Amino acid sequence: MKFRLGSIPVRVHGFFLIMILALGAGATDQSKPDVRALLIWGVIVFASVLLHELGHALVGRAFGLSPQIDLHGMGGTTSWISGRDVGHARSIAISLAGPFAGFAIGIPLYILNHKGILAPQGALASNALRQLLWVNIGWGIINLIPMLPLDGGNVMRSFLHLVTKGNGEKAARVVSIALAGVMVFIGLSSSGMWFAMLGGLFMYSNIQALRAVSRYRIASAAEAAAIQEAYRALEAHDGAAAIGALNPVLASPVSPEHRQVGLRLFAYALLLEGQWGALLPVLENERMVIGLDELERYANTARELGRAEDAARIESLVATMRPRMANDFG
C-alpha cells in the first residue's frame, strides 16, 4: 500500500501488518478473543509507528532532505531520496525526533490519566489507553538504547563521530555488539526467545557492519587518491585524465563526501573537454548532490563559452531547485 502525507511518500509493506497481528496476539486477552481489541491495537501501532517516522521525516525535511517512509516487518524506516549531508549534530536531532514525537503524545496522556482528568470507561478503553502509553512511551524509551540500528544507536554513532572527527563508526558498532549480546543473554535467561532472537539479529548485523568498516577505509583511501589525481589533472588542464581517474570511483558505491567532490570535478572535466552531451545528463541527474552554487557556475561558464542553449538548460535546473530549497528551509 502506498500513499502520501503532503510531499512525503509512505509505503506500507505486508509484513508490517503481519507484525501488528503477531504482536497483537500477545497484547490482547487471548482467553476471550475480541476482534475489537485487536483492531484497536492495530490502529494504535499503525498510527504510533507512522507518527514516530514522521518525527524523523519532518525534522530531516527542515534540514533540506527529501524523506520517504517505509513501514515494514521490523517497524519503520525513514530514508532520504535526495538532499545534502546535514552533519552529525543535525543527524542527532533527526534521530531523537522519532521517539520524542511519540513522547509528545504519550506523556500528556499519561499526566492526564494520572491526575484523573482522563478516565477511560470500561475494560476495552482502559486497555487501549495502556497500549497507547506503552507504544508511545515504552517503545520510545527502548528505542533510545544506544545500540544500532535503534535511534539511540544512531545518536551514539553521530556523537562519537562528532568527538572523534568522523571516526566513530567502529566504536559505535563495538558498543552495539556488546549490548546485543546482553539482549541475547537476558532473553535466554528469561525464556524470552523473541527478545533473544532480536538481540541475535542486531548482533549479526553489527558484526557484519564492523567487518565492513575496514573495507570502507581502504575504499575511502582509494577514492581520495583518485580525487587528488583528478585535481592535479585539472590543474594541468587535462580534462581527459581527470575523467579517467574519476570514472572508476563514480561507477561504484562512494562515500557521500567523496561523491559530491568527485561529481563536481567530473563535471568540470567534461566541461573542459567540451563534452556537453555527457555533461548535461550528469547535471540533471545529480543536481541535488552537485549543489545550487556549482550549477550556477556551470551555467555562467556555458554562457561565456557561447553555449547559450546549454546555459539555458542548466539555468532551468537552477530555477526548479530554488523553490524547493526555499520550502525546505522556510
XYZ file of C-alpha atoms in Angstrom:
330
model
C 0.000 0.000 0.000
C 1.294 3.450 -0.932
C 0.085 6.930 -0.057
C 1.468 10.406 0.612
C 1.381 12.659 3.646
C 1.834 16.022 1.986
C 5.018 15.666 -0.032
C 6.248 12.623 1.942
C 5.694 9.222 0.264
C 4.718 6.358 2.580
C 4.898 2.639 1.738
C 3.240 0.008 3.943
C 4.644 -3.489 3.440
C 2.630 -6.628 4.045
C 4.971 -7.836 6.792
C 4.166 -4.692 8.798
C 0.545 -5.803 9.040
C 1.656 -9.339 9.937
C 3.891 -7.879 12.671
C 0.942 -5.910 14.074
C -1.196 -9.072 14.217
C 1.608 -11.113 15.796
C 2.249 -8.521 18.496
C -1.475 -8.007 18.948
C -1.921 -11.666 19.796
C 0.225 -11.096 22.864
C -1.154 -7.652 23.670
C -4.792 -8.708 23.846
C -6.566 -11.181 26.138
C -6.467 -14.479 24.244
C -8.762 -16.267 26.687
C -11.556 -14.069 25.333
C -10.718 -13.265 21.709
C -12.020 -9.807 20.862
C -11.835 -8.530 17.317
C -12.448 -5.004 18.588
C -9.401 -5.161 20.878
C -7.210 -6.431 18.038
C -8.492 -3.699 15.724
C -7.811 -1.002 18.327
C -4.308 -2.408 18.841
C -3.673 -2.332 15.098
C -4.796 1.287 14.798
C -2.639 2.301 17.771
C 0.503 0.622 16.410
C -0.036 1.846 12.846
C -0.643 5.450 13.902
C 2.141 5.463 16.510
C 4.828 3.996 14.252
C 3.803 6.375 11.484
C 3.962 9.300 13.940
C 7.441 8.169 15.023
C 8.702 8.093 11.436
C 7.041 11.438 10.681
C 9.109 12.903 13.516
C 12.279 11.829 11.703
C 10.928 12.882 8.302
C 9.785 16.388 9.218
C 12.997 17.310 11.037
C 15.056 15.871 8.160
C 12.985 17.859 5.698
C 13.634 21.030 7.708
C 17.354 20.332 7.199
C 16.997 20.070 3.422
C 16.451 16.328 2.990
C 13.716 14.650 0.939
C 12.259 11.865 3.119
C 10.314 8.720 2.362
C 8.786 6.392 4.969
C 8.595 2.589 4.883
C 6.563 0.588 7.399
C 7.877 -2.988 7.400
C 8.202 -6.111 9.479
C 10.793 -4.584 11.847
C 8.773 -1.400 12.398
C 9.505 1.680 10.330
C 12.340 3.350 8.469
C 12.735 6.900 7.217
C 15.201 7.183 4.351
C 16.252 10.078 2.184
C 15.519 10.273 -1.543
C 17.794 13.264 -2.024
C 19.369 16.086 -0.118
C 22.643 17.096 1.454
C 24.917 15.861 4.203
C 23.398 17.598 7.244
C 26.288 16.899 9.608
C 26.455 14.882 12.819
C 24.740 17.387 15.146
C 21.667 17.611 12.924
C 21.695 13.827 12.491
C 21.316 13.560 16.268
C 18.292 15.871 16.120
C 16.748 13.772 13.337
C 17.280 10.547 15.306
C 15.783 11.978 18.506
C 12.759 13.403 16.671
C 11.179 9.954 16.251
C 10.960 8.888 19.913
C 10.107 12.414 21.043
C 7.201 12.571 18.585
C 5.743 9.611 20.498
C 6.556 11.233 23.851
C 4.693 14.365 22.735
C 1.524 12.259 22.553
C 2.152 9.722 25.305
C 3.406 11.919 28.157
C 0.455 14.380 28.179
C -1.954 11.422 28.089
C -0.098 9.809 31.000
C -0.296 13.036 33.049
C -3.989 13.499 32.302
C -4.702 9.885 33.263
C -2.555 10.098 36.418
C -4.440 13.215 37.573
C -7.767 11.547 36.898
C -8.718 14.055 34.213
C -8.717 11.318 31.592
C -10.826 8.466 32.899
C -11.483 5.747 30.306
C -14.693 3.831 30.929
C -14.723 0.063 30.546
C -12.048 -2.601 30.093
C -11.672 -2.014 26.366
C -10.991 1.714 26.741
C -8.640 1.195 29.699
C -6.675 -1.422 27.782
C -6.466 0.863 24.741
C -5.022 3.669 26.861
C -2.426 1.336 28.393
C -1.401 0.185 24.914
C -1.231 3.757 23.638
C 1.052 4.750 26.516
C 3.216 1.644 26.124
C 3.708 2.039 22.369
C 4.458 5.766 22.508
C 6.416 5.950 25.773
C 7.680 2.416 26.438
C 8.798 1.701 22.887
C 10.272 5.198 22.661
C 12.434 4.622 25.742
C 13.605 1.236 24.402
C 14.397 2.879 21.065
C 16.793 5.256 22.870
C 19.064 2.389 23.964
C 22.499 3.204 22.452
C 22.568 0.228 20.086
C 22.435 0.283 16.294
C 20.089 0.211 14.402
C 17.911 1.781 17.125
C 17.577 5.556 17.237
C 19.695 5.643 20.377
C 22.405 3.817 18.440
C 22.254 6.403 15.665
C 22.557 9.174 18.269
C 25.557 7.409 19.822
C 27.240 6.969 16.434
C 26.700 10.618 15.455
C 28.019 11.780 18.843
C 31.110 9.576 18.509
C 31.663 10.949 15.004
C 31.498 14.454 16.475
C 34.066 13.832 19.211
C 36.392 11.737 17.001
C 36.057 13.944 13.899
C 34.323 11.298 11.807
C 35.923 8.127 13.197
C 33.157 6.900 15.474
C 31.745 4.064 13.382
C 33.938 1.288 14.795
C 33.329 2.251 18.436
C 29.567 2.520 17.814
C 29.497 -0.964 16.323
C 31.514 -2.462 19.204
C 29.151 -0.953 21.796
C 26.155 -2.185 19.786
C 27.543 -5.736 19.601
C 28.089 -5.767 23.383
C 24.558 -4.554 24.125
C 23.068 -7.002 21.617
C 24.923 -9.749 23.475
C 23.295 -8.567 26.707
C 19.909 -8.793 24.943
C 20.611 -12.373 23.926
C 21.692 -13.303 27.468
C 18.598 -11.713 29.052
C 16.313 -13.335 26.508
C 17.750 -16.811 27.019
C 17.822 -16.425 30.809
C 14.161 -15.414 30.971
C 12.886 -17.764 28.227
C 12.203 -14.728 26.073
C 13.104 -16.318 22.750
C 11.758 -13.414 20.669
C 13.930 -10.972 22.660
C 16.955 -13.255 22.267
C 16.375 -13.664 18.526
C 16.081 -9.887 18.092
C 19.328 -9.414 20.008
C 20.976 -12.055 17.832
C 19.796 -10.275 14.683
C 21.195 -6.961 15.951
C 24.474 -8.639 16.906
C 24.857 -10.237 13.461
C 24.116 -7.004 11.577
C 26.592 -5.042 13.704
C 29.332 -7.661 13.331
C 28.880 -7.538 9.551
C 28.987 -3.735 9.624
C 32.131 -3.781 11.791
C 33.860 -6.004 9.237
C 32.821 -3.571 6.522
C 34.451 -0.626 8.343
C 37.988 -1.731 7.429
C 36.932 -2.418 3.834
C 35.320 1.026 3.700
C 38.525 2.692 4.924
C 40.506 1.024 2.137
C 37.906 2.091 -0.435
C 37.793 5.595 1.037
C 41.570 5.919 0.686
C 41.307 4.842 -2.973
C 38.554 7.404 -3.554
C 40.664 10.173 -2.012
C 43.647 9.201 -4.166
C 41.533 9.295 -7.335
C 40.149 12.720 -6.405
C 43.653 14.068 -5.793
C 44.733 12.696 -9.167
C 41.751 14.418 -10.790
C 42.661 17.713 -9.084
C 46.196 17.507 -10.458
C 44.898 16.694 -13.936
C 42.529 19.670 -13.921
C 45.282 21.988 -12.727
C 47.221 20.842 -15.811
C 44.075 21.462 -17.951
C 43.936 17.754 -18.781
C 40.215 17.001 -18.615
C 40.584 13.574 -20.195
C 42.967 12.403 -17.455
C 40.606 13.708 -14.763
C 37.690 11.845 -16.350
C 39.766 8.669 -16.487
C 40.694 8.986 -12.802
C 37.128 9.613 -11.654
C 35.209 7.136 -13.842
C 36.045 4.012 -11.748
C 35.261 5.821 -8.486
C 31.875 7.180 -9.573
C 30.879 3.843 -11.106
C 30.963 2.160 -7.669
C 29.430 2.996 -4.259
C 31.197 6.068 -2.877
C 31.055 7.913 0.432
C 28.714 10.950 0.247
C 31.566 13.417 0.746
C 33.727 11.914 -1.982
C 30.768 11.523 -4.317
C 29.919 15.220 -4.152
C 33.510 16.338 -4.727
C 34.027 13.695 -7.423
C 30.891 14.698 -9.321
C 31.834 18.369 -9.242
C 35.318 17.604 -10.580
C 33.863 15.220 -13.152
C 31.509 17.928 -14.406
C 34.367 20.415 -14.679
C 36.415 17.860 -16.596
C 33.555 17.230 -19.042
C 33.129 20.983 -19.466
C 36.866 21.395 -20.072
C 36.737 18.676 -22.729
C 33.628 20.195 -24.330
C 31.622 17.019 -23.762
C 28.288 18.807 -23.405
C 26.271 15.763 -24.409
C 27.656 13.873 -21.401
C 27.760 16.867 -19.026
C 24.116 17.901 -19.154
C 22.656 14.474 -18.118
C 25.100 14.391 -15.193
C 23.958 17.836 -14.036
C 20.281 16.886 -14.423
C 20.542 13.534 -12.614
C 22.917 14.649 -9.850
C 21.829 18.255 -9.350
C 20.946 17.773 -5.659
C 24.386 16.318 -4.922
C 26.322 18.825 -7.029
C 24.507 21.767 -5.483
C 22.897 25.035 -6.496
C 26.039 27.210 -6.410
C 28.001 24.847 -8.633
C 25.182 24.655 -11.170
C 25.121 28.447 -11.385
C 28.860 28.448 -12.087
C 28.432 25.884 -14.865
C 25.637 27.976 -16.382
C 27.814 31.121 -16.328
C 30.731 29.232 -17.883
C 28.498 27.820 -20.619
C 27.210 31.295 -21.443
C 30.760 32.704 -21.523
C 31.694 29.965 -23.994
C 28.807 30.921 -26.262
C 26.709 27.855 -25.364
C 23.520 29.853 -24.777
C 21.188 26.878 -25.234
C 23.153 24.697 -22.821
C 23.371 27.586 -20.355
C 19.592 27.953 -20.510
C 19.120 24.240 -19.745
C 21.369 24.498 -16.696
C 19.625 27.683 -15.577
C 16.284 25.863 -15.812
C 17.662 23.272 -13.347
C 18.656 26.106 -11.027
C 15.176 27.621 -11.351
C 13.455 24.334 -10.423
C 15.710 23.897 -7.377
C 15.218 27.353 -5.864
C 11.564 26.920 -4.764
C 12.369 23.513 -3.308
C 15.284 24.899 -1.316
C 13.081 27.750 -0.083
C 10.402 25.284 1.046
C 12.928 23.064 2.788
C 14.442 25.914 4.804
C 11.398 28.214 5.090
